PDB file of C-alpha atoms and ligand atoms in Angstrom:
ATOM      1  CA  UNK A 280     104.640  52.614  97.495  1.00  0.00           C
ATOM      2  CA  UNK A 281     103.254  54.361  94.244  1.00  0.00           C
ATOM      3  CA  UNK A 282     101.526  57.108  94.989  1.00  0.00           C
ATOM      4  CA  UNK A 283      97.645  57.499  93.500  1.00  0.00           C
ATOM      5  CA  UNK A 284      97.069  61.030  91.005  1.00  0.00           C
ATOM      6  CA  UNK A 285      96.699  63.556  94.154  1.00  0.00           C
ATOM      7  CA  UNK A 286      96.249  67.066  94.325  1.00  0.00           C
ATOM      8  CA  UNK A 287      96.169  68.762  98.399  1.00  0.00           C
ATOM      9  CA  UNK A 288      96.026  72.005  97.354  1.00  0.00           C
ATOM     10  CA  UNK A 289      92.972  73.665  95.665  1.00  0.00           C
ATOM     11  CA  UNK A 290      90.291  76.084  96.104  1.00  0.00           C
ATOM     12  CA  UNK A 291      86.509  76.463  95.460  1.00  0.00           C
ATOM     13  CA  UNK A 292      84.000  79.233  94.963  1.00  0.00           C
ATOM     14  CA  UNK A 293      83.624  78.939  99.370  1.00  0.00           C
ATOM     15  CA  UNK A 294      86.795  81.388  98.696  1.00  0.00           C
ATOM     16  CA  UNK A 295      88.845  82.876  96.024  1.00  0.00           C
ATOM     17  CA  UNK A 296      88.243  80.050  93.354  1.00  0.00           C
ATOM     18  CA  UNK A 297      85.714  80.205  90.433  1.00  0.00           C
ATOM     19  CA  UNK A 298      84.528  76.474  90.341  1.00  0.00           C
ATOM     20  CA  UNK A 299      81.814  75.571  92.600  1.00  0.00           C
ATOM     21  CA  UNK A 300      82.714  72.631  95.437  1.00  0.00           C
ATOM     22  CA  UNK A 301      80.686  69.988  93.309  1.00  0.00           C
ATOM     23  CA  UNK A 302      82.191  71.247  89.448  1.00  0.00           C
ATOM     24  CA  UNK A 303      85.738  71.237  91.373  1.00  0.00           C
ATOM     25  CA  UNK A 304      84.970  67.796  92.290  1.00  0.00           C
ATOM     26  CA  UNK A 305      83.943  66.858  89.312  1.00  0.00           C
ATOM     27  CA  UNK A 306      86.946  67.876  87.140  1.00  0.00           C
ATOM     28  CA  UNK A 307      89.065  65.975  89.857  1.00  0.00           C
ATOM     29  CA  UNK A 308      87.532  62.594  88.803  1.00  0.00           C
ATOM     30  CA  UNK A 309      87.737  64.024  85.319  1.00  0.00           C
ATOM     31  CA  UNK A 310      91.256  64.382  85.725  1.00  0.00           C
ATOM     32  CA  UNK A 311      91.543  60.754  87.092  1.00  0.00           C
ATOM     33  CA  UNK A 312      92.873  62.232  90.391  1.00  0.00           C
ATOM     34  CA  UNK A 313      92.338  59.751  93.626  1.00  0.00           C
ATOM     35  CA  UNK A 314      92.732  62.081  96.305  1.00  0.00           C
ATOM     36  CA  UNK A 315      91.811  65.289  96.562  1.00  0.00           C
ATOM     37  CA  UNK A 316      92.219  67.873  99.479  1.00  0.00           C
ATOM     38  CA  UNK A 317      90.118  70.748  99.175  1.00  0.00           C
ATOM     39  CA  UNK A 318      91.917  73.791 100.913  1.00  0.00           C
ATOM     40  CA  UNK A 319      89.795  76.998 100.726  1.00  0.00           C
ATOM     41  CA  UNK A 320      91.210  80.019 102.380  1.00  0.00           C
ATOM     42  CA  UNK A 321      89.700  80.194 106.309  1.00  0.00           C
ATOM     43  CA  UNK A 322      86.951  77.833 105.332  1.00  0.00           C
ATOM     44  CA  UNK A 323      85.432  74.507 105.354  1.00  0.00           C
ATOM     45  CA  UNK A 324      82.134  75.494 103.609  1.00  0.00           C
ATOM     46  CA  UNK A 325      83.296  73.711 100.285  1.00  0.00           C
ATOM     47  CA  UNK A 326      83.896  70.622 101.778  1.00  0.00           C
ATOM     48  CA  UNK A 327      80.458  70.637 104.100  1.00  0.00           C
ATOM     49  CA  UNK A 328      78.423  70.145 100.592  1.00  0.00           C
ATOM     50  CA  UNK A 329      79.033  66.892  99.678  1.00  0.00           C
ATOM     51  CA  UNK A 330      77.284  63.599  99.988  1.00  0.00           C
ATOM     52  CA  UNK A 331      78.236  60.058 100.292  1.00  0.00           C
ATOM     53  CA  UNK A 332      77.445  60.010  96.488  1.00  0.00           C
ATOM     54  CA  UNK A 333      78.864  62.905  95.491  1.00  0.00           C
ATOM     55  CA  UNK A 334      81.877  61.431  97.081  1.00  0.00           C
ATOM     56  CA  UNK A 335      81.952  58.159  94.861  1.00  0.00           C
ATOM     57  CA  UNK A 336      85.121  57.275  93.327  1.00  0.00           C
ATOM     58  CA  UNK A 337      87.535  59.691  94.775  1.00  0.00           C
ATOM     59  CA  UNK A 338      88.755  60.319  98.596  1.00  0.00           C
ATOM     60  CA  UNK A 339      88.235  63.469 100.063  1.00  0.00           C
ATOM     61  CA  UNK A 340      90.790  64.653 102.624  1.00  0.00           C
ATOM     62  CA  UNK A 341      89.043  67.783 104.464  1.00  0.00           C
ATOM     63  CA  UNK A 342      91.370  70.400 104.609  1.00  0.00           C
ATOM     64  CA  UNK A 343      91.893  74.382 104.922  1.00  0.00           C
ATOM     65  CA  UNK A 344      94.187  77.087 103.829  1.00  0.00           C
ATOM     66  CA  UNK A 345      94.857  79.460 107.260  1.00  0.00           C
ATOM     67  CA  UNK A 346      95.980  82.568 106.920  1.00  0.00           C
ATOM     68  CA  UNK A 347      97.864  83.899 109.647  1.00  0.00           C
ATOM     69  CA  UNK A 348     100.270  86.365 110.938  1.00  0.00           C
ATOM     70  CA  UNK A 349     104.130  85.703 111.295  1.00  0.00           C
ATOM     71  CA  UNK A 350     106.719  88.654 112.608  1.00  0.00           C
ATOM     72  CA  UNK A 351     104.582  91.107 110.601  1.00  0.00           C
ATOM     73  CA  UNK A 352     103.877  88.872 107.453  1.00  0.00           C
ATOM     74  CA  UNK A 353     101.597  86.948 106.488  1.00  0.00           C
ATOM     75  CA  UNK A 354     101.500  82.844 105.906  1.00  0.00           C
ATOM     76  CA  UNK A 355      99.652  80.724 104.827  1.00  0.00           C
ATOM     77  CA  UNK A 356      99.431  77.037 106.049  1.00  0.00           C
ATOM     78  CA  UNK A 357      97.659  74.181 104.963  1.00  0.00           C
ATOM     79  CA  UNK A 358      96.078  71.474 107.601  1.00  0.00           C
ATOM     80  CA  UNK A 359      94.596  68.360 106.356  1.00  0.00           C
ATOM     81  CA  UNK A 360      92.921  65.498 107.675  1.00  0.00           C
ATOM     82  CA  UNK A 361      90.849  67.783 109.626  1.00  0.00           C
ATOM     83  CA  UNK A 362      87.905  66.858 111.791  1.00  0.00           C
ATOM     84  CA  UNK A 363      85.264  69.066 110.505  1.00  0.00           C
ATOM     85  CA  UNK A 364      83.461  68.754 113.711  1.00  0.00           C
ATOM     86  CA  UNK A 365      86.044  70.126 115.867  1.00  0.00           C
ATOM     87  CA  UNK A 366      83.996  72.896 117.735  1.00  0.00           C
ATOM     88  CA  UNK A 367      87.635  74.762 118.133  1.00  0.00           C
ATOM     89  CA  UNK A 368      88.101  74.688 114.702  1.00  0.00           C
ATOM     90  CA  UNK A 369      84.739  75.977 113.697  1.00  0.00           C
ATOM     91  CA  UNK A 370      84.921  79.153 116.204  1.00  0.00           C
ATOM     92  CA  UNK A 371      88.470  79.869 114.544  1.00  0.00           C
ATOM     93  CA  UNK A 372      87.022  79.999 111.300  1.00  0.00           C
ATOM     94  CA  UNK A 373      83.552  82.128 111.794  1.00  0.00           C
ATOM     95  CA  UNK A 374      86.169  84.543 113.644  1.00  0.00           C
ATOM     96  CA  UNK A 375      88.373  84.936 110.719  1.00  0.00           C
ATOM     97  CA  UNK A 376      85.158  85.286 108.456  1.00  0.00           C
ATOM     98  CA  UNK A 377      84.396  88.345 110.434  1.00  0.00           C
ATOM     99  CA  UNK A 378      87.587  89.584 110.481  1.00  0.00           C
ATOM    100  CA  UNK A 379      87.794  89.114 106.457  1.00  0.00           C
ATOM    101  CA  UNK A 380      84.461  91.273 106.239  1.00  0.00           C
ATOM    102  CA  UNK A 381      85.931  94.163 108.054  1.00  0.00           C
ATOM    103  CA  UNK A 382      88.992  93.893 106.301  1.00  0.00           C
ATOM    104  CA  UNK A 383      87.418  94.030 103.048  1.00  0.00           C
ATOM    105  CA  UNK A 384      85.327  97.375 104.452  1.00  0.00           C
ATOM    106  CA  UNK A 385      89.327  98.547 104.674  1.00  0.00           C
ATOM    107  CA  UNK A 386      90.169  97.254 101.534  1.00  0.00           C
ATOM    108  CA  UNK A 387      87.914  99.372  99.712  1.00  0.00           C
ATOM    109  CA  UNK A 388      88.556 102.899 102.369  1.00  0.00           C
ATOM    110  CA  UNK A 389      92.010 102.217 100.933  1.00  0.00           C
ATOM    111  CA  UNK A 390      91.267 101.958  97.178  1.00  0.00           C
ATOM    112  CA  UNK A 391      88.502 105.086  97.638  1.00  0.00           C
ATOM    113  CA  UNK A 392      91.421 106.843  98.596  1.00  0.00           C
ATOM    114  CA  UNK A 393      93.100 106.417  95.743  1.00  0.00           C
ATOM    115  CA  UNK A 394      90.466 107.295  93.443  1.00  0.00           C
ATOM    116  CA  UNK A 395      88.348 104.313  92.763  1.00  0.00           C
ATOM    117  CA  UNK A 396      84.725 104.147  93.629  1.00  0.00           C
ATOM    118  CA  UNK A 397      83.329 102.108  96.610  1.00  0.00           C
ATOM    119  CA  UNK A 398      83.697  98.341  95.724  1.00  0.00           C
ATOM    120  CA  UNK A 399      82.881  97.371  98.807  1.00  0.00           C
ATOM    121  CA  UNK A 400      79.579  95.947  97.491  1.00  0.00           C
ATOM    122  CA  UNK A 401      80.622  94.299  94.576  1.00  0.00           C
ATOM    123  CA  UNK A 402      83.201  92.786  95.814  1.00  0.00           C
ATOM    124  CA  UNK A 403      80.993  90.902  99.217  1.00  0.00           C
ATOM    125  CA  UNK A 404      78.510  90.089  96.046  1.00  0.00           C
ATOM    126  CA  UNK A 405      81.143  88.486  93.881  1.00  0.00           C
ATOM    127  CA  UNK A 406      82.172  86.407  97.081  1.00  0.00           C
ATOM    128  CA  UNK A 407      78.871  85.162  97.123  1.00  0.00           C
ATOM    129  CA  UNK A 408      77.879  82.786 100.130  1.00  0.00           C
ATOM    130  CA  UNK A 409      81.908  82.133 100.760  1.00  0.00           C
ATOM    131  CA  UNK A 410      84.401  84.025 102.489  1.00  0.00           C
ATOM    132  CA  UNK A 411      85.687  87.185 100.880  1.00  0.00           C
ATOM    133  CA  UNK A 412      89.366  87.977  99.748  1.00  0.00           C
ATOM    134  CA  UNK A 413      91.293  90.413  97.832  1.00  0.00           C
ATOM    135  CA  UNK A 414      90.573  88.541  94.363  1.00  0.00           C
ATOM    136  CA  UNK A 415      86.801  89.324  94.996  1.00  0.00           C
ATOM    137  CA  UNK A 416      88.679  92.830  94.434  1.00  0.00           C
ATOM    138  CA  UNK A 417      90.594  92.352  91.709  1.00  0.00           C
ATOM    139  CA  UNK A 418      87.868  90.282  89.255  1.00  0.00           C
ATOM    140  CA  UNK A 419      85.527  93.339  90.062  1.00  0.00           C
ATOM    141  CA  UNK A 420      88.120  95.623  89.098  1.00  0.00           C
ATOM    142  CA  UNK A 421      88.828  94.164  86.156  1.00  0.00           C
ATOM    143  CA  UNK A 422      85.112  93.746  84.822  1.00  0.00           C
ATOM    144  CA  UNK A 423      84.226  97.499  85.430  1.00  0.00           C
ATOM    145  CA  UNK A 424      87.100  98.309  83.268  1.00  0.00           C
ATOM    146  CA  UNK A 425      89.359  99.694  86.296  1.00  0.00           C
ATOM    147  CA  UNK A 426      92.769  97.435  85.452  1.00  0.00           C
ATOM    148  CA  UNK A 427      93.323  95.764  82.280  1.00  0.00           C
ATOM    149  CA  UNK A 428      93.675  92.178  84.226  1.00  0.00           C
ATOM    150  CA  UNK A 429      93.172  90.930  87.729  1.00  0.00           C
ATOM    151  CA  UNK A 430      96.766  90.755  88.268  1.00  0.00           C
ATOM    152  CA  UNK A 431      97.398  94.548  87.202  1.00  0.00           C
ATOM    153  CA  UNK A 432      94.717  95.148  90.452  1.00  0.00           C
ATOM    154  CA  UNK A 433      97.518  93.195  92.632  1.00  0.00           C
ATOM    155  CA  UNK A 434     100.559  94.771  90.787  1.00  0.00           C
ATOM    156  CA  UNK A 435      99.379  98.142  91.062  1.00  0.00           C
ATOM    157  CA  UNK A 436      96.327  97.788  94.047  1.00  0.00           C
ATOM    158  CA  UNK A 437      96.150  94.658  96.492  1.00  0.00           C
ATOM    159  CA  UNK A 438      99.465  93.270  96.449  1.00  0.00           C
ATOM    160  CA  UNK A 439     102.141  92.922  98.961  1.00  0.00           C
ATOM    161  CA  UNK A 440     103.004  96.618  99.886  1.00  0.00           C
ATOM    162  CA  UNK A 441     100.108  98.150  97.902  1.00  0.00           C
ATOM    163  CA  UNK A 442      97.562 100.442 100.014  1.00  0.00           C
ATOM    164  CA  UNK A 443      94.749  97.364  99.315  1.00  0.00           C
ATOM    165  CA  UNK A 444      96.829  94.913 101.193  1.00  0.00           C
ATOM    166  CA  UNK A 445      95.704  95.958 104.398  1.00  0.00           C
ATOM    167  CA  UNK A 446      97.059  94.289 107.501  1.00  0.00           C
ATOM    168  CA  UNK A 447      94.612  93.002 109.738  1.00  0.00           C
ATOM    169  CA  UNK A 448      95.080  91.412 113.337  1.00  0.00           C
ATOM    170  CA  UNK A 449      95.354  87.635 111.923  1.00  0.00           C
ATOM    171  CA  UNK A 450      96.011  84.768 113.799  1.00  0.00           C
ATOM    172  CA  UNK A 451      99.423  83.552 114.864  1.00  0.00           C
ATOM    173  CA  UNK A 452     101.282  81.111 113.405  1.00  0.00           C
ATOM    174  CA  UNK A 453     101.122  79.550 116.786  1.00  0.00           C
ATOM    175  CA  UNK A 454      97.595  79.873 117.139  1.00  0.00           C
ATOM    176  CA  UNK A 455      96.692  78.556 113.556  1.00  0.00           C
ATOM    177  CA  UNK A 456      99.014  75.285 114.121  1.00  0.00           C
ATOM    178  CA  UNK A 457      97.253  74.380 117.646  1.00  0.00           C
ATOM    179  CA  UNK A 458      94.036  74.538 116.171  1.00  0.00           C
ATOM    180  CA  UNK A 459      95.414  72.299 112.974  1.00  0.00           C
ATOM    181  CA  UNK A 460      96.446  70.153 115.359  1.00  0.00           C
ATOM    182  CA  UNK A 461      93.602  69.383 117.997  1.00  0.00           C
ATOM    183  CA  UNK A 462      91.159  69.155 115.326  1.00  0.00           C
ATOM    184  CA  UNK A 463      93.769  66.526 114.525  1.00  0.00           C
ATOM    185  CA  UNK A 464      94.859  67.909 111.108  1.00  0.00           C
ATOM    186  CA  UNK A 465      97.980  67.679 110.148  1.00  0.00           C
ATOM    187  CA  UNK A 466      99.928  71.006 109.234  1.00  0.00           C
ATOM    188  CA  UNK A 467     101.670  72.164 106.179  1.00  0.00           C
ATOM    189  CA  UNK A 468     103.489  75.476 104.945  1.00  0.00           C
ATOM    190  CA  UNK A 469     101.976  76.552 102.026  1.00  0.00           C
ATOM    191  CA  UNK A 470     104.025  77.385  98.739  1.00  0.00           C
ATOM    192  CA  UNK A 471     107.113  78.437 100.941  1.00  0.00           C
ATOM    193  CA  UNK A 472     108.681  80.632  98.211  1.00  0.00           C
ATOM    194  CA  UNK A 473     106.095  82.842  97.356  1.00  0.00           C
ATOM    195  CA  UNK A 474     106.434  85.495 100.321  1.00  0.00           C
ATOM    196  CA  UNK A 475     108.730  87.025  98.518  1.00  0.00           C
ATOM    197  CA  UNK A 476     111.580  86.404 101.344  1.00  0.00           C
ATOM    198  CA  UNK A 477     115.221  85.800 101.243  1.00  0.00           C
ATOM    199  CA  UNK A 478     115.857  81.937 101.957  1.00  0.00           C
ATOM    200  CA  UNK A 479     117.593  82.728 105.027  1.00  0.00           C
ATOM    201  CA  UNK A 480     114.281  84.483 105.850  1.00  0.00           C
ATOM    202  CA  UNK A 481     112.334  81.494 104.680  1.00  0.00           C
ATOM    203  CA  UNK A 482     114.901  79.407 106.945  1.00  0.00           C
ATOM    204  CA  UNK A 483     113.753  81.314 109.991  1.00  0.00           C
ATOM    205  CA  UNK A 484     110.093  80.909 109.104  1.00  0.00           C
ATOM    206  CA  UNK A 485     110.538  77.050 108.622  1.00  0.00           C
ATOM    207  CA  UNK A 486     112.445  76.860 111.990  1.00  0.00           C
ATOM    208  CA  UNK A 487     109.601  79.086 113.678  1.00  0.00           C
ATOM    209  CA  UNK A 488     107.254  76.698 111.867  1.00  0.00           C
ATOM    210  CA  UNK A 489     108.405  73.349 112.947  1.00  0.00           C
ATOM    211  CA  UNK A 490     109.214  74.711 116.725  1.00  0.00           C
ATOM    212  CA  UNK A 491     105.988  75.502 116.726  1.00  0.00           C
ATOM    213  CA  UNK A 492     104.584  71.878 116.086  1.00  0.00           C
ATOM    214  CA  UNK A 493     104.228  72.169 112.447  1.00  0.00           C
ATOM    215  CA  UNK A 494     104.196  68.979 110.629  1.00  0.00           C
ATOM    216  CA  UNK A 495     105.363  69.398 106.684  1.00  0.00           C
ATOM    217  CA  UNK A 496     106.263  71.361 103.996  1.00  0.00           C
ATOM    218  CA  UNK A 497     104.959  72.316 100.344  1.00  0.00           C
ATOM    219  CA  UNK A 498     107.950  71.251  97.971  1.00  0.00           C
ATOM    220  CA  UNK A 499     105.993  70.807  95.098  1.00  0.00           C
ATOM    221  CA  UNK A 500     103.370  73.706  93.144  1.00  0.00           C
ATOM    222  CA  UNK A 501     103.225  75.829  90.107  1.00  0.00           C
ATOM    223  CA  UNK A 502     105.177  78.188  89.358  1.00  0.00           C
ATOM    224  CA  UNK A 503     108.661  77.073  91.106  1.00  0.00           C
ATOM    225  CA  UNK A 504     111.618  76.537  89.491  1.00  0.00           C
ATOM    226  CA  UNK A 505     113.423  73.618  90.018  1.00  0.00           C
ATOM    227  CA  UNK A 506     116.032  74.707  92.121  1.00  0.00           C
ATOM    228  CA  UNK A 507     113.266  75.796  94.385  1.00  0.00           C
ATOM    229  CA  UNK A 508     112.160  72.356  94.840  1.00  0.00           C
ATOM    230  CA  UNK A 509     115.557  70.576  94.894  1.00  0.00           C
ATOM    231  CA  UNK A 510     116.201  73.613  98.193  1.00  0.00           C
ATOM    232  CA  UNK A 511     112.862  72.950  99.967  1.00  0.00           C
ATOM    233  CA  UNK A 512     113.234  68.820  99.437  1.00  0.00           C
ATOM    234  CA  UNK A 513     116.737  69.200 100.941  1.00  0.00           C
ATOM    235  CA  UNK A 514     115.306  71.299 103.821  1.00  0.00           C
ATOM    236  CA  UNK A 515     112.750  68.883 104.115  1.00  0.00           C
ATOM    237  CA  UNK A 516     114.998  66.193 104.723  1.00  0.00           C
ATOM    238  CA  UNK A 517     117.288  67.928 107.066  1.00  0.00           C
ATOM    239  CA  UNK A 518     114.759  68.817 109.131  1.00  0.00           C
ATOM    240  CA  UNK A 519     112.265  65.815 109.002  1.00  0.00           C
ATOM    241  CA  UNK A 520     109.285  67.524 107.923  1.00  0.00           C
ATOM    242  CA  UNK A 521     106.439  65.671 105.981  1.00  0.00           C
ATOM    243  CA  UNK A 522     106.314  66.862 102.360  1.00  0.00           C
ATOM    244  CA  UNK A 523     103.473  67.894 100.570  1.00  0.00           C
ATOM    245  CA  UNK A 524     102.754  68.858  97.084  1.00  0.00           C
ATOM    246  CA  UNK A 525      99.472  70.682  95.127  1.00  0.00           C
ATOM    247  CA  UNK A 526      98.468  72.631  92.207  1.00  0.00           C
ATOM    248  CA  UNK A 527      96.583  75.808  93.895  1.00  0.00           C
ATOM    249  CA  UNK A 528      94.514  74.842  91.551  1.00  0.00           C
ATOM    250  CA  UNK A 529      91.786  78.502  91.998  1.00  0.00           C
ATOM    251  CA  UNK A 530      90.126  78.746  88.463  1.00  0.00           C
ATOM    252  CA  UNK A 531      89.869  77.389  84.493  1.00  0.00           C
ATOM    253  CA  UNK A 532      91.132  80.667  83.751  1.00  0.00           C
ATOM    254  CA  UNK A 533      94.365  80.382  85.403  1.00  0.00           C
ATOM    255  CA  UNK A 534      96.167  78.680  82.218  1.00  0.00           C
ATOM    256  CA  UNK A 535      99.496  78.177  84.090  1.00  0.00           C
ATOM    257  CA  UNK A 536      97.942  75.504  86.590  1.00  0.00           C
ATOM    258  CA  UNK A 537      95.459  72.942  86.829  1.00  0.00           C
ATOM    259  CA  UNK A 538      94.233  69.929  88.650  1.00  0.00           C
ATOM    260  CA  UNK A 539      96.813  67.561  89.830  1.00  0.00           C
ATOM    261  CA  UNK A 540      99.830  69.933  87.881  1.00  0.00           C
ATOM    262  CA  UNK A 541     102.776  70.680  89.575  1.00  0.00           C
ATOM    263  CA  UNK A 542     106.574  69.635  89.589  1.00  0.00           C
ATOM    264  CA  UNK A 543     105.943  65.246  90.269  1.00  0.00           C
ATOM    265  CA  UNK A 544     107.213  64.271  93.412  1.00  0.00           C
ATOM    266  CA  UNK A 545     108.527  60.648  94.288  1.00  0.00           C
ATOM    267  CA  UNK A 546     107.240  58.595  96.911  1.00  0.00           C
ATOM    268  CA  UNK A 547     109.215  59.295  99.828  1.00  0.00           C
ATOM    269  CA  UNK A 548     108.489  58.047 103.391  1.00  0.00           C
ATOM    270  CA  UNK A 549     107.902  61.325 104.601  1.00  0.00           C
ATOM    271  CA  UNK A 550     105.454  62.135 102.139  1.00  0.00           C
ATOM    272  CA  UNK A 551     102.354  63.671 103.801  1.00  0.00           C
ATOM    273  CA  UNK A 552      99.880  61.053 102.178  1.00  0.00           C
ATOM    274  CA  UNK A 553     102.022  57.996 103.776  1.00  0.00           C
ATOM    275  CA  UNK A 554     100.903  59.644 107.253  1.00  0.00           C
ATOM    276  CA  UNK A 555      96.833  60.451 105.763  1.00  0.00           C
ATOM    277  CA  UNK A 556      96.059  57.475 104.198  1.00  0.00           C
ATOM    278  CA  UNK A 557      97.557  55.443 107.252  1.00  0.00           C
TER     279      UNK A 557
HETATM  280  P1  AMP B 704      93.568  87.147 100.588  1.00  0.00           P
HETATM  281  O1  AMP B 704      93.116  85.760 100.969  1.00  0.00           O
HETATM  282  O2  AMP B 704      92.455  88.115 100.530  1.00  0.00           O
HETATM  283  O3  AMP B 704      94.719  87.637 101.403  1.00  0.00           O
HETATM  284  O4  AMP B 704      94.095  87.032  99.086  1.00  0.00           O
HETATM  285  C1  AMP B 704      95.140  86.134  98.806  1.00  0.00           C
HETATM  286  C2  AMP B 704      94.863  85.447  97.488  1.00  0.00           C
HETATM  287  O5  AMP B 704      95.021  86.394  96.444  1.00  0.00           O
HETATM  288  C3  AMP B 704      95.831  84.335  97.157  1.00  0.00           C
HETATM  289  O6  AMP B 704      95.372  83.131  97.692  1.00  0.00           O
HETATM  290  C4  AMP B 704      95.783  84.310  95.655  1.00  0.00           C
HETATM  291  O7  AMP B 704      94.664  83.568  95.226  1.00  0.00           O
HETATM  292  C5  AMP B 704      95.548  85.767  95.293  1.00  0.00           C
HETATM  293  N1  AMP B 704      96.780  86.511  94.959  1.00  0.00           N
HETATM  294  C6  AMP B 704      97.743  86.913  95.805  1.00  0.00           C
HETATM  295  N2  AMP B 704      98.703  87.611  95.165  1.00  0.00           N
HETATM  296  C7  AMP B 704      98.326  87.659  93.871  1.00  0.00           C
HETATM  297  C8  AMP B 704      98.884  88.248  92.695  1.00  0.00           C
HETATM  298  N3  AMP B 704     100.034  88.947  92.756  1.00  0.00           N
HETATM  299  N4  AMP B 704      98.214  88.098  91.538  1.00  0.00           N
HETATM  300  C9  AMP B 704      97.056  87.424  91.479  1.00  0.00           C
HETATM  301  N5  AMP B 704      96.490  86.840  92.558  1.00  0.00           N
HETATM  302  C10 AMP B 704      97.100  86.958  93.734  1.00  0.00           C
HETATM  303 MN1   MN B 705      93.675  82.249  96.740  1.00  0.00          MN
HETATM  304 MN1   MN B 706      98.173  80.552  99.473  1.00  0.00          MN
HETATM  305 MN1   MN B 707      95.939  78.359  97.913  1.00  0.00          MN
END
């Protein structure tokens, strides 16, 4: 089968992206893509918008990006297909908005005590109506003049190790996969190589992952190298996980991904749209 322009991987202004649901949607058909999966980070505000007739001419596959918690790190897995109705689902997510809040009251103790001035407020007002992140953090950062780019304000405040990535009490892995799965979403591991792990490590997540019912596995994304892909397509196979591929697509400003970009993948059986779209 030849597989329609897709892209399961992108996010909205309902979390860390800058492109409202309905522009997002928009540049999609723009872009000629077929099928879209909207993924924002612990929400499924984005995707609640949308009418019938907003919805002409492209198929929407509801979807989320979970954070959760896995032997002291953090992942982050996709579902898609979800049932937005799924009254599990929704009490998983207004939990995790509350717990984003307080963690973003943390996020700014820590920055105050490294001599930056409450942000606290700027950043809930630059997340707007959606749920707040670190990057609300970083843009505000940068606009009052505090880093010279958002990605200094990771590098040097919010990143991984950094006093502004504060660890919060998320979710299990476990927990986050049971509620993919009896909303009747399907469950994918997000851009496996970005957590900055060894692959062995990344082997023991994957194995964790699947014995844990998850379904399928990001091969394909900005911002891998090849030999990434060619590693997670052969763990893929060996371990008969779907496959999955998106562009992370977050904002116009983000030059190094777009839309329906990332590494093409062949149509494979155990691609994850085979298993949606049937
Ligand atoms: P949070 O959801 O608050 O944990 O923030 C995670 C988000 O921050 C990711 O989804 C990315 O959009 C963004 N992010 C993470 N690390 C970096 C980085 N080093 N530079 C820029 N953005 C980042
Ligand atoms: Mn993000
Ligand atoms: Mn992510
Ligand atoms: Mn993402």
């Amino acid at each position: 089968m030849e597989l329609p322009k897709y892209d399961l991987h992108c996010h909205t202004t309902a979390s860390d992206g800058a492109l409202e649901p309905l522009v997002l949607l928009e540049r999609a058909k723009q872009k000629q893509i077929q099928i879209l999966a909207i993924t924002d980070h612990d929400t499924l505000a984005g995707i609640r918008q949308f009418t019938d007739q907003d919805l002409e001419g492209i198929q929407l596959i509801p979807g989320v990006e979970f954070t959760c918690a896995w032997n002291q790190r953090v992942l982050h897995i996709v579902g898609l297909g979800l049932n937005v109705d799924s009254e599990e689902l929704q009490g998983y997510l207004s939990n995790l908005a509350e717990l984003r809040l307080a963690r973003a009251r943390k996020v700014a103790d820590q920055l105050i005590s490294m001599g930056l001035p409450d942000l606290y407020q700027a950043a809930k007002e630059k997340g707007g109506d959606g749920v707040i992140g670190r990057p609300h953090f970083a843009q505000v950062m940068f606009e009052q003049g505090l880093v010279s780019s958002e990605q200094q304000a990771f590098k040097k405040y919010l990143g991984v190790g950094k006093k502004g990535d504060v660890k919060m009490e998320w979710p299990s892995l476990t927990e986050a996969l049971a509620v993919i799965k009896n909303a009747g979403g399907v469950s994918i591991l997000a851009h496996p190589t970005k957590y900055k792990m060894t692959f062995t490590k990344l082997r023991g997540a994957i194995n964790d992952f699947t014995d844990a019912g998850g379904d399928g596995i990001e091969v394909s994304y900005p911002g891998m190298t090849p030999d990434h892909h060619f590693q997670l397509l052969r763990i893929a196979k060996e371990k008969n996980m779907m496959i999955s591929a998106g562009s992370d697509f977050h904002s116009p400003n983000h030059t190094w991904t777009d839309l329906g970009k990332y590494p093409p993948l062949k149509s494979d059986e155990n691609h994850v749209l085979n298993y949606l779209l049937n």
